[in-house]
Short mmCIF file of C-alpha atoms and ligand atoms in Angstrom, two decimals:
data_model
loop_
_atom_site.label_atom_id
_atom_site.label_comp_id
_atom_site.label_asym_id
_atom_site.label_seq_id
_atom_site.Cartn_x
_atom_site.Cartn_y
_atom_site.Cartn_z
CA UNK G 605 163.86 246.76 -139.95
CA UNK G 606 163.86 243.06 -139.47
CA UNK G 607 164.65 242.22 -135.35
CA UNK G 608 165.62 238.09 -134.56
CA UNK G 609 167.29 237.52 -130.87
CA UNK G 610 169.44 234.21 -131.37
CA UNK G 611 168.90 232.40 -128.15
CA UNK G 612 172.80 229.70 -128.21
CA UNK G 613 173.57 229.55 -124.63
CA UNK G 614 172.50 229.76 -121.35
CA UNK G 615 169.21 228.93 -121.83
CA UNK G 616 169.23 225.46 -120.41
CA UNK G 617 171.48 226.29 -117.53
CA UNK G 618 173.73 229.06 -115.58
CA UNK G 619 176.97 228.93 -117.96
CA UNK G 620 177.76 229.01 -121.29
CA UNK G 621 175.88 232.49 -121.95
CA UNK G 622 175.19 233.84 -125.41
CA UNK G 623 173.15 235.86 -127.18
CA UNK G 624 172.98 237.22 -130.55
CA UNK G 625 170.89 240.31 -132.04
CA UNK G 626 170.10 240.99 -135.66
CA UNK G 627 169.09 244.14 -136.71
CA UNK G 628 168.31 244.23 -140.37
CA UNK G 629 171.90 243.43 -141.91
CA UNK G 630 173.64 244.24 -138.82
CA UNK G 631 174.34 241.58 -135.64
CA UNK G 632 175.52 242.12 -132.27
CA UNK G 633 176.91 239.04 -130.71
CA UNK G 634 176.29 239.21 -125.75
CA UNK G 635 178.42 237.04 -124.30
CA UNK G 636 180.25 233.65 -124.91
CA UNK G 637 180.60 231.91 -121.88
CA UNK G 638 181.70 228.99 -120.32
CA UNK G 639 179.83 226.24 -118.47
CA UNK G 640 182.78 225.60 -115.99
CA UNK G 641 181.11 222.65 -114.03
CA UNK G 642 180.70 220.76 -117.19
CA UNK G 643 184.42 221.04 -117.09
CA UNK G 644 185.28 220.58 -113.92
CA UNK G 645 183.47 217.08 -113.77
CA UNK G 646 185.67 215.56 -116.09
CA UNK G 647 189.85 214.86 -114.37
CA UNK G 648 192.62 216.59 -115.91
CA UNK G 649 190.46 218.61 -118.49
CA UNK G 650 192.65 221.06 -119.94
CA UNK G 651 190.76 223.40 -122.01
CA UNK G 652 193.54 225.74 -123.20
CA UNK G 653 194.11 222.86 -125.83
CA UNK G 654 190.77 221.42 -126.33
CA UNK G 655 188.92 222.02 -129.72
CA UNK G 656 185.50 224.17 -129.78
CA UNK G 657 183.50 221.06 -131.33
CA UNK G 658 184.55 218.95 -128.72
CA UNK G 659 183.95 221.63 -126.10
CA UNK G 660 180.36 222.48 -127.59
CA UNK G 661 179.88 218.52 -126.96
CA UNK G 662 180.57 218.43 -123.98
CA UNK G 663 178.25 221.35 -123.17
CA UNK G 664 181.14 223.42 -121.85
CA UNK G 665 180.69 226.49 -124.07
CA UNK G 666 177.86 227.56 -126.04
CA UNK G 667 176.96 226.00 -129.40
CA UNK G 668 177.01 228.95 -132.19
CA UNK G 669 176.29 226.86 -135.09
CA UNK G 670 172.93 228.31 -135.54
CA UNK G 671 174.54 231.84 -136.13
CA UNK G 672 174.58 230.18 -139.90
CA UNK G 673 171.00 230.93 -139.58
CA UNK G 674 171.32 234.46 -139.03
CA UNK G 675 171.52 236.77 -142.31
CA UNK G 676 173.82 239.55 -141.36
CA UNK G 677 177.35 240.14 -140.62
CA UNK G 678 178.41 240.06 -136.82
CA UNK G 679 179.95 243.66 -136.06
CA UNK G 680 180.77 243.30 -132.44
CA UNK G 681 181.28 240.67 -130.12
CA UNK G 682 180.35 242.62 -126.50
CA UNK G 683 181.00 240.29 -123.06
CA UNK G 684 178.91 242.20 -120.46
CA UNK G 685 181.27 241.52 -117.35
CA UNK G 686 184.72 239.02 -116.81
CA UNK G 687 182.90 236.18 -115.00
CA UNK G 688 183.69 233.21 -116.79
CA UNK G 689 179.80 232.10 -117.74
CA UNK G 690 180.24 235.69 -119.90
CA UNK G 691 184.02 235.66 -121.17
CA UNK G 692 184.99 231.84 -120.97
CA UNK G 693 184.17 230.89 -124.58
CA UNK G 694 185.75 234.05 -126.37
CA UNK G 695 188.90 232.07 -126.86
CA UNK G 696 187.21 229.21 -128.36
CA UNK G 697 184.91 230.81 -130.83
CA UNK G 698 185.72 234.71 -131.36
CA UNK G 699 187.84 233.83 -133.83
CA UNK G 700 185.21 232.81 -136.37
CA UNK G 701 184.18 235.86 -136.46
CA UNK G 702 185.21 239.15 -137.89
CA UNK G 703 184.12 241.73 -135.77
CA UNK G 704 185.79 243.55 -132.51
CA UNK G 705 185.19 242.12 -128.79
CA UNK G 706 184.04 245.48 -127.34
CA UNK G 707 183.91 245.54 -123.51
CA UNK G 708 184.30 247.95 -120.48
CA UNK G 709 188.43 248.22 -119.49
CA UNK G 710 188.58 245.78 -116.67
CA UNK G 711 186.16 243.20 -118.43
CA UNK G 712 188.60 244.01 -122.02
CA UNK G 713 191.83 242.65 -120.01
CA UNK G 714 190.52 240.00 -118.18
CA UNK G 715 189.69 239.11 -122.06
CA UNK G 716 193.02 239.99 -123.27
CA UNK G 717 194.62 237.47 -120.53
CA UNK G 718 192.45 234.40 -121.78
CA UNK G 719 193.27 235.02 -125.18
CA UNK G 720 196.76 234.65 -124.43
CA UNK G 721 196.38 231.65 -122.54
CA UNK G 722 194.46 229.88 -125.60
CA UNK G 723 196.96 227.18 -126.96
CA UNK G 724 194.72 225.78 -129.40
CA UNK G 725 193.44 228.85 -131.79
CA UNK G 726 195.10 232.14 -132.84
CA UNK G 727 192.23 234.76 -131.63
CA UNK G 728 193.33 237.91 -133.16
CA UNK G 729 189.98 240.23 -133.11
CA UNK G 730 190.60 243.74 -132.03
CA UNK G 731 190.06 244.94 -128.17
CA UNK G 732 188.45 247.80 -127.87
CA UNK G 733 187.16 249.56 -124.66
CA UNK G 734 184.05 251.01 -124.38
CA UNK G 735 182.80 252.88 -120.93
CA UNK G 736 179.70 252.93 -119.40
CA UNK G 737 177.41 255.73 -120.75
CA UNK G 738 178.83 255.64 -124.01
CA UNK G 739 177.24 254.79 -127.36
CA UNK G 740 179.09 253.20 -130.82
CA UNK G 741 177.92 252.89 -134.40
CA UNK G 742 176.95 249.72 -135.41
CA UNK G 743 177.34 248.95 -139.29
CA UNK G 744 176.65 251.22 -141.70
CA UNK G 745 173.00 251.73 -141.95
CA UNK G 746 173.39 254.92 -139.87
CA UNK G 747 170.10 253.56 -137.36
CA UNK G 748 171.79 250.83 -135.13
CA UNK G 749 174.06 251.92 -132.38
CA UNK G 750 175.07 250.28 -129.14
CA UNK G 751 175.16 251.80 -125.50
CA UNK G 752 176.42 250.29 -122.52
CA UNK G 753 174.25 251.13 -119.21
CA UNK G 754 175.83 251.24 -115.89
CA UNK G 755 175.17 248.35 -113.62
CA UNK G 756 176.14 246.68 -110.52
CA UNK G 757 177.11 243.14 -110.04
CA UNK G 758 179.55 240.65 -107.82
CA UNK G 759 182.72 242.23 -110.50
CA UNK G 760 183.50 245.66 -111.47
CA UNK G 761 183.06 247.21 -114.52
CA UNK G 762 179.94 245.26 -115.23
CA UNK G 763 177.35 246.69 -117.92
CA UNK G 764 174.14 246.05 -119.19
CA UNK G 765 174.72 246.85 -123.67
CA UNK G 766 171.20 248.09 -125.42
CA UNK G 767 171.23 248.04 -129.24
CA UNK G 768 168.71 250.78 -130.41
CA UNK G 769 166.78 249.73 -133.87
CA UNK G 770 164.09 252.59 -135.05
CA UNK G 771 161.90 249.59 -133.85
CA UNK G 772 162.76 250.02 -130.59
CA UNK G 773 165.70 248.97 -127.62
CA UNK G 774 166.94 245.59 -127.36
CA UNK G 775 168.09 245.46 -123.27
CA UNK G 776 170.33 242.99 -122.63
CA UNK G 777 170.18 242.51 -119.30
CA UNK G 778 172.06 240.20 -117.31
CA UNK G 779 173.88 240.01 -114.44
CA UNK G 780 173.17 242.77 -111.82
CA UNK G 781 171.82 243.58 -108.89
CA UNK G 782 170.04 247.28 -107.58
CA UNK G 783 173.24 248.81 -105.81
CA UNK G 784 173.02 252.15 -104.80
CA UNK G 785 175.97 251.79 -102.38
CA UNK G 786 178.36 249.41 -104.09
CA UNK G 787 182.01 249.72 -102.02
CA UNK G 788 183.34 250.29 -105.54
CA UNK G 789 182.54 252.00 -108.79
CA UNK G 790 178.87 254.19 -109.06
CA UNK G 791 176.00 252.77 -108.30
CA UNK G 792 173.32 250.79 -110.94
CA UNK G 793 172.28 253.51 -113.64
CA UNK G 794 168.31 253.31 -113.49
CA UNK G 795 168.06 256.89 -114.46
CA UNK G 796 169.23 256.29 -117.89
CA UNK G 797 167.37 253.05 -118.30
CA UNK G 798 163.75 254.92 -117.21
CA UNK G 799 164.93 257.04 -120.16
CA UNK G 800 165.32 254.46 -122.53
CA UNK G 801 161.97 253.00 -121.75
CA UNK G 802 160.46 256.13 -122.76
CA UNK G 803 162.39 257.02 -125.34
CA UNK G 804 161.95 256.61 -129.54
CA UNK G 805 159.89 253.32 -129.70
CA UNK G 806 160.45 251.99 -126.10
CA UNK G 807 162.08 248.71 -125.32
CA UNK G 808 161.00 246.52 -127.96
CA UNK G 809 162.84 243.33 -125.89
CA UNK G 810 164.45 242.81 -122.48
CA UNK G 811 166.22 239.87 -122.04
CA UNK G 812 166.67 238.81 -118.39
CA UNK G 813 168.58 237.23 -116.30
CA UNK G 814 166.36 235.30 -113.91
CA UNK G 815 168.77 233.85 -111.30
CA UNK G 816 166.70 234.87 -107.99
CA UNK G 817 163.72 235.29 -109.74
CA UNK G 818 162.03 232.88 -107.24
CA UNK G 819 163.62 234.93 -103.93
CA UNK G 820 161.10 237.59 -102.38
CA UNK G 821 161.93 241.22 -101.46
CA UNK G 822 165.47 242.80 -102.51
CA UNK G 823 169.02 241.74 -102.74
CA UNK G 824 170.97 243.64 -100.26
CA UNK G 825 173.76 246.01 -101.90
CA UNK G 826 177.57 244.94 -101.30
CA UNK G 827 177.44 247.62 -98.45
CA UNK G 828 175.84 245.15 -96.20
CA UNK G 829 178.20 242.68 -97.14
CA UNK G 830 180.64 244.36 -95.64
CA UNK G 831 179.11 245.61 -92.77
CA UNK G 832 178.81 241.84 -91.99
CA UNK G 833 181.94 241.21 -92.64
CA UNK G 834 183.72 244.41 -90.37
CA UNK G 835 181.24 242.80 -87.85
CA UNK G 836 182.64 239.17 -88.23
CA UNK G 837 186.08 240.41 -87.96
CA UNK G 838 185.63 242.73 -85.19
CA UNK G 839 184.34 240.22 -83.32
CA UNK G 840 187.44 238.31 -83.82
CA UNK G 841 190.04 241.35 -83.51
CA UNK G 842 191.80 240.20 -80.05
CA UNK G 843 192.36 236.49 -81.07
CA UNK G 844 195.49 235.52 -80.99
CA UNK G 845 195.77 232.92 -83.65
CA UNK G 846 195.65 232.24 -87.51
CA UNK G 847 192.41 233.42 -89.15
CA UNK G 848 192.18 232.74 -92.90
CA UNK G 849 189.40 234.44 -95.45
CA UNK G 850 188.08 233.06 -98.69
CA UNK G 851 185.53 234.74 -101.34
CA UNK G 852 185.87 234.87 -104.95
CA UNK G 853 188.78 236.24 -106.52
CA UNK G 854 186.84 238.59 -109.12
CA UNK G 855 184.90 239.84 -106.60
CA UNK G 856 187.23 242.82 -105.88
CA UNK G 857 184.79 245.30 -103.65
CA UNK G 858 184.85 241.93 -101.15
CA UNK G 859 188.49 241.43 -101.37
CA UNK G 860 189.17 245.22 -101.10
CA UNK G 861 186.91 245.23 -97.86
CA UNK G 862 188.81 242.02 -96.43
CA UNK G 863 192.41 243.76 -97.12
CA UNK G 864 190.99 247.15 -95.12
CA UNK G 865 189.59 244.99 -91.94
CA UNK G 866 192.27 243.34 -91.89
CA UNK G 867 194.56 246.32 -91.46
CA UNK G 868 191.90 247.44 -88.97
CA UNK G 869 192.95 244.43 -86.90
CA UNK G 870 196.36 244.76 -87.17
CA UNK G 871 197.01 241.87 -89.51
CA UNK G 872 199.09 241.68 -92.53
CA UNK G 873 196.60 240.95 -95.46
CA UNK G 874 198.41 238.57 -97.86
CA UNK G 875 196.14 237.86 -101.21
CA UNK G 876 196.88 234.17 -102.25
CA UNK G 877 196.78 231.58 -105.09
CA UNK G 878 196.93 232.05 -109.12
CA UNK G 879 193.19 233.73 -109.47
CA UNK G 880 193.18 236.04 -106.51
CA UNK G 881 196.80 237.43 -107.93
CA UNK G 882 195.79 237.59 -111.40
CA UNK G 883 192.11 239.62 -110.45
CA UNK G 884 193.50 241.76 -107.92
CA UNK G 885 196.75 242.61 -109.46
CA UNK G 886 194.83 243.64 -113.11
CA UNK G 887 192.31 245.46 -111.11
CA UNK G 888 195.15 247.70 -109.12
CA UNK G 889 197.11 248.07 -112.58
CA UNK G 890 194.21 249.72 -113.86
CA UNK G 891 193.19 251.87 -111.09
CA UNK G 892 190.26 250.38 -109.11
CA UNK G 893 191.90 249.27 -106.09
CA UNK G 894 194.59 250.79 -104.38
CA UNK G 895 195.63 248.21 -101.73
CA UNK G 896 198.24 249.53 -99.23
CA UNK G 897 201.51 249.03 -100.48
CA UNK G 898 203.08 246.44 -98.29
CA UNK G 899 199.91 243.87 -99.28
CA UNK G 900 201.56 240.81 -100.82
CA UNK G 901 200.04 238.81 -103.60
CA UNK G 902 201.45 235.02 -104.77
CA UNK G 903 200.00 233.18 -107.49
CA UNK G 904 202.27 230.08 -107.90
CA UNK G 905 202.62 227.32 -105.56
CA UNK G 906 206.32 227.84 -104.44
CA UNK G 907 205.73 231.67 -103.90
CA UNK G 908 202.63 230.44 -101.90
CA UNK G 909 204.41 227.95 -100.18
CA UNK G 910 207.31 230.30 -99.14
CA UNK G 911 204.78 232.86 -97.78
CA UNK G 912 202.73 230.05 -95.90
CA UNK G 913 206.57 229.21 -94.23
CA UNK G 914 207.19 233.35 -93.62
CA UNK G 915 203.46 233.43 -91.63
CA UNK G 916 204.67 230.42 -89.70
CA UNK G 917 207.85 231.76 -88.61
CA UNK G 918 206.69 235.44 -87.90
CA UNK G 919 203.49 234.28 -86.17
CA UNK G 920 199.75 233.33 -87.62
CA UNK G 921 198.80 236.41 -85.50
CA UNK G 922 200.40 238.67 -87.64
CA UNK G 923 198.89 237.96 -90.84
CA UNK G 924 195.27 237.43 -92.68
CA UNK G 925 195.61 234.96 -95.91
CA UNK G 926 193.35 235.75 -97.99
CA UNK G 927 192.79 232.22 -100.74
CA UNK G 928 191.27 231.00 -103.25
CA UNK G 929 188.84 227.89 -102.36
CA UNK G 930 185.21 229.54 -101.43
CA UNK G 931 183.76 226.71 -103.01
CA UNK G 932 185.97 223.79 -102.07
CA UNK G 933 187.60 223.48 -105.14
CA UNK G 934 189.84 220.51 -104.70
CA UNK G 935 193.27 222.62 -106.13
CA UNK G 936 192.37 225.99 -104.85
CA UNK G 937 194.66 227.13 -101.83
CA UNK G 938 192.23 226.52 -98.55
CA UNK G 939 190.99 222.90 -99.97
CA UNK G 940 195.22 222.40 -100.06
CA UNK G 941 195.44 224.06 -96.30
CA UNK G 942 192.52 221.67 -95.15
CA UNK G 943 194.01 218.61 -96.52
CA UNK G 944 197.38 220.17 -94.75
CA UNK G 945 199.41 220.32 -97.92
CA UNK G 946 200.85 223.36 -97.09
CA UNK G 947 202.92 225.07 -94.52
CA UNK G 948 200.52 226.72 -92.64
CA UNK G 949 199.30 224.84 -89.46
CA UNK G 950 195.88 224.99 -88.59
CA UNK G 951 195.52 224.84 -85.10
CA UNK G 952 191.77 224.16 -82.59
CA UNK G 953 190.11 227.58 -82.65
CA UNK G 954 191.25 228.96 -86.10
CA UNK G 955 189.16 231.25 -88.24
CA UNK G 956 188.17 230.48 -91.41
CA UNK G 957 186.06 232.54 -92.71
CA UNK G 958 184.23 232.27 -96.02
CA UNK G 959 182.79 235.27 -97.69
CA UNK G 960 180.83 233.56 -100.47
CA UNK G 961 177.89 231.25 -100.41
CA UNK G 962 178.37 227.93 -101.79
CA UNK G 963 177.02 227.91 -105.66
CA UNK G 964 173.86 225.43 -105.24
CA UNK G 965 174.96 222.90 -107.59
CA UNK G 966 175.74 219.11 -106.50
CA UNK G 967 179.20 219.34 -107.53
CA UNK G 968 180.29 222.53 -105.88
CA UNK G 969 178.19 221.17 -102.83
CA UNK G 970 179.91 218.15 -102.22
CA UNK G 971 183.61 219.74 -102.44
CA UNK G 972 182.77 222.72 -100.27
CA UNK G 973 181.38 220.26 -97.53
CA UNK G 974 184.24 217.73 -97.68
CA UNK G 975 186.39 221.19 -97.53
CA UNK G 976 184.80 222.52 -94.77
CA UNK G 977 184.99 218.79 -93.07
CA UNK G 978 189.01 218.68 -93.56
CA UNK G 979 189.27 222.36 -92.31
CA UNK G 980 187.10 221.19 -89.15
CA UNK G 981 189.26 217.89 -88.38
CA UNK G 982 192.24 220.62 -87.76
CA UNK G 983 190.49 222.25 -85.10
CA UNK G 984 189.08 225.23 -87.67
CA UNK G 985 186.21 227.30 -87.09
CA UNK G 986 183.81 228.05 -89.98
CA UNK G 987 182.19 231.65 -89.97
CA UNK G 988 180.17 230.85 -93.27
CA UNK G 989 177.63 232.93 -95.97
CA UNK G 990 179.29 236.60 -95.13
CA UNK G 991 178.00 237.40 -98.84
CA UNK G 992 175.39 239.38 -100.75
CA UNK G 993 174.09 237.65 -103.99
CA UNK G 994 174.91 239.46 -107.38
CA UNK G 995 171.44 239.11 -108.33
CA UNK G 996 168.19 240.85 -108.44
CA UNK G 997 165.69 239.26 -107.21
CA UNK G 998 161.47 239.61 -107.11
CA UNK G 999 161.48 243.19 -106.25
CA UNK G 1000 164.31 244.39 -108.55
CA UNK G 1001 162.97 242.41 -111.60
CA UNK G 1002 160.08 244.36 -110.65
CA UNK G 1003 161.29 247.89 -110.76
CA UNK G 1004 163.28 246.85 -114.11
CA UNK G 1005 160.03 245.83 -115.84
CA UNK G 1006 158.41 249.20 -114.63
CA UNK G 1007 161.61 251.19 -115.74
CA UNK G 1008 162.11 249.85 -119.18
CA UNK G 1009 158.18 248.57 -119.73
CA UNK G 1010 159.24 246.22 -122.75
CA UNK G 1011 157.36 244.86 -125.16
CA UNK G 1012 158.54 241.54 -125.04
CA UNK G 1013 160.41 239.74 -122.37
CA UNK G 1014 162.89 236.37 -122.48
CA UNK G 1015 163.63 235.11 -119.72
CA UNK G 1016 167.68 233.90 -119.53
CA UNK G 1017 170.75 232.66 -116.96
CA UNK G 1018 168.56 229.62 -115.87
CA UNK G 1019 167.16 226.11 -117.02
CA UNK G 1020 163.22 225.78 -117.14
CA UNK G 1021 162.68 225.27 -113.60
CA UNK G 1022 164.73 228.74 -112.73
CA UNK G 1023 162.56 230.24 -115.95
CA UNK G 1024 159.34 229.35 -113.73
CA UNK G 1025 158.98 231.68 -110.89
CA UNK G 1026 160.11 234.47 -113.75
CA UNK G 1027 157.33 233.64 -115.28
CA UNK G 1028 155.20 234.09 -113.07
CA UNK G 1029 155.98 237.43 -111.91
CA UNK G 1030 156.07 238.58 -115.34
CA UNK G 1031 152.67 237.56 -115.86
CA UNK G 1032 151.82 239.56 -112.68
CA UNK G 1033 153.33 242.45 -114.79
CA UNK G 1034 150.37 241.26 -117.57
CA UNK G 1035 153.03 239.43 -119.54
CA UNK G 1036 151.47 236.41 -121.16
CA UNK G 1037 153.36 233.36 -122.40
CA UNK G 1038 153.92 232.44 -125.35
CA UNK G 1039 152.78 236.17 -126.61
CA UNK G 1040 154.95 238.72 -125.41
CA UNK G 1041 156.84 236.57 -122.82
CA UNK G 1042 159.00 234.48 -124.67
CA UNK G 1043 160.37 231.42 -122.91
CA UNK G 1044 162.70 229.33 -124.99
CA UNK G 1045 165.98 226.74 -125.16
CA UNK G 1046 169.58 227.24 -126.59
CA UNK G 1047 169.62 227.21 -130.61
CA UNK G 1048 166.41 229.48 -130.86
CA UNK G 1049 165.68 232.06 -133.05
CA UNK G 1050 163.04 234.56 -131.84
CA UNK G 1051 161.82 236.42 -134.67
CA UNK G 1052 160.72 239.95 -133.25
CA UNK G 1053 159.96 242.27 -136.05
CA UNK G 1054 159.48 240.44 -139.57
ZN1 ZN A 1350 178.17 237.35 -113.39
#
């Protein structure tokens, strides 16, 4: 059976990820992703309404054109996890395609949402769920079925999908870190991906995601996160003032740790702005979270506002906000609260605490410093980096090479100077470049079995 991997998007950069895999007349389509900072760079970019050519332009989402190069019909579009490099482009492109977006349920209606926000196209491909551990049909050749894997990442419900050929597994396998003790969900599957090495004809490719390829020793699990963060808040229990919390909306083990502590310390936990509402109240609909019942979340700007005067008028010392704006993002609810757009008063000694690391990219750089700046002029106190990565690094992409022991390995989730350090450990592994390790650029077609 004939084997390509189609290489469109994020192979130049962290965003915009996609990935396409033919197996003889059958093609699986990982991922279509946005590249958000390509957005954000631009004023007043509204998305919902812009066309895909002008979006693939811009670099924003991933440019599928060479799918025309691909002989096979598409039978299932799979996004891995609902972070927006993964999901962000379904709404612009899915439609061209006739074949189901198959995804785990909270990843599924985090898709469902953005396809109803889309102004511009009508995206009517079926939804269908698909757990971890389970395996689907693909086509009707009878020999190509996918299987999603159990993994652990900064968002529930993430997966890594295999397609099995009779040549062997294609791993696709981005976005995860080793977590044997996440806070939520069970922990990273590597039983059932030592099987697959050693099953049938191996791994014939693992494609990988090489974020923290270049960081020694292991990411920490989310545990440790949040025995930072009980620590940081602890520390803080008997002051008497306003204490506010940021980390990323998806992230809902972190928020789900921040509501509990914040009970612990006998403060109100109030979940604010549009994203942290619309991830936390989809993940308690479907039954991940159960936050205590009197935990308040506002999305829109008056219902924010009118909470921000209700903590002002019952006391600061009463509540923990909880808002969007880890990375400074100049219309997120802290940036607002620095630049004192809001009701809430920051006063000398506050507690802000951010539960995220700032995304090492100039633009996010330069907002979350002039953030951090504004919230400082008011008096605040920054309690910064209370955050584990989502991301293996050395030692995991290690133990995932001696797990699975592909044949061939791509390297993906990074430009060519992320690929690098990748690279090198892989040719620790006895990898060699250009051979078996195949490092490559968006529009590619790698052409595994002929
Ligand atoms: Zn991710």
């Amino acid at each position: 059976m004939e084997i390509d991997i189609a290489t469109i998007g994020g192979y130049e950069e962290v965003g915009r990820q996609m990935t396409a895999v033919r197996a003889g007349d059958d093609i699986v389509i990982f991922d279509m992703g946005l590249n958000l900072s390509k957005v954000l760079i631009h004023d007043n970019v509204e998305t919902e309404r812009m066309h895909s050519l002008d979006l693939i332009d811009m670099g924003a989402i991933p440019d599928d054109r060479v799918m025309s190069d691909l002989e096979g019909d598409v039978q299932a579009i799979v996004p891995t996890h609902g972070h927006l490099d993964h999901i962000g482009a379904i709404s612009k492109l899915a439609h061209r395609y006739d074949a189901p977006i198959v995804a785990s349920p909270f990843t599924i209606e985090l898709v469902k949402q953005q396809i109803e926000g889309e102004q511009k196209f009508g995206v009517n491909n079926d939804l269908q769920k698909m757990e971890a551990g389970e395996m689907l049909e693909i086509g009707d050749s009878g020999n190509v079925q996918l299987e999603f894997v159990n993994v652990t990442h900064s968002i529930i419900d993430a997966i890594n999908p295999v397609v099995h050929t009779p040549e062997g597994a294609v791993v696709y396998g981005l976005d995860k870190r080793m977590d044997h003790t996440p806070v939520i969900g069970d922990p990273i599957d590597m039983d059932r991906f030592r099987e697959i090495g050693r099953e049938g004809n191996g791994v014939l490719a693992y494609i990988e995601d090489c974020t923290n390829a270049g960081r020694k020793g292991r990411t920490p699990s989310e545990s440790t996160a949040r025995g930072h963060l009980k620590d940081v808040m602890g520390s803080i229990e008997d002051y008497d003032g306003g204490i506010v919390a940021t980390t990323f909306s998806s992230h809902i083990a972190r928020v789900s740790s921040l509501v509990e502590f914040a009970k612990d310390m006998g403060r109100q936990p109030v979940l604010l702005g549009r994203s942290m509402e619309k991830y936390s109240g989809t993940a308690e609909r479907l039954g991940f979270v159960d936050f205590p019942d009197d935990v308040g979340m506002y999305g829109h700007r008056k219902s924010v506002d009118r909470t921000f005067k209700r903590i002002m008028n019952e006391g600061k010392e009463n509540f923990l906000p909880i808002v969007t704006g880890h990375q400074g993002e100049p219309r997120a609810m802290l940036t607002r609260m620095g630049r004192g757009e809001t009701p809430y008063q920051l006063d000398e000694g506050d507690k802000v605490l951010f539960s995220a690391r700032v995304i090492p990219e100039p633009t996010n750089e330069g907002q979350r410093y002039q953030s951090e700046k504004l919230l400082g002029m008011q008096g605040a106190r920054i309690y910064d980096d209370i955050h584990v990565s989502g991301h293996l690094r050395e030692e995991g992409h290690y133990q995932m090479l001696d797990a699975l022991e592909p044949e061939n390995v791509i390297p993906a989730h990074q430009d060519m100077k992320g690929f690098a350090p990748y690279v090198d450990l892989a040719a620790k592994k006895g990898y060699t470049l250009g051979r078996d390790l195949h490092v490559t650029r968006n529009g590619n077609i790698i052409n595994l079995v002929e």
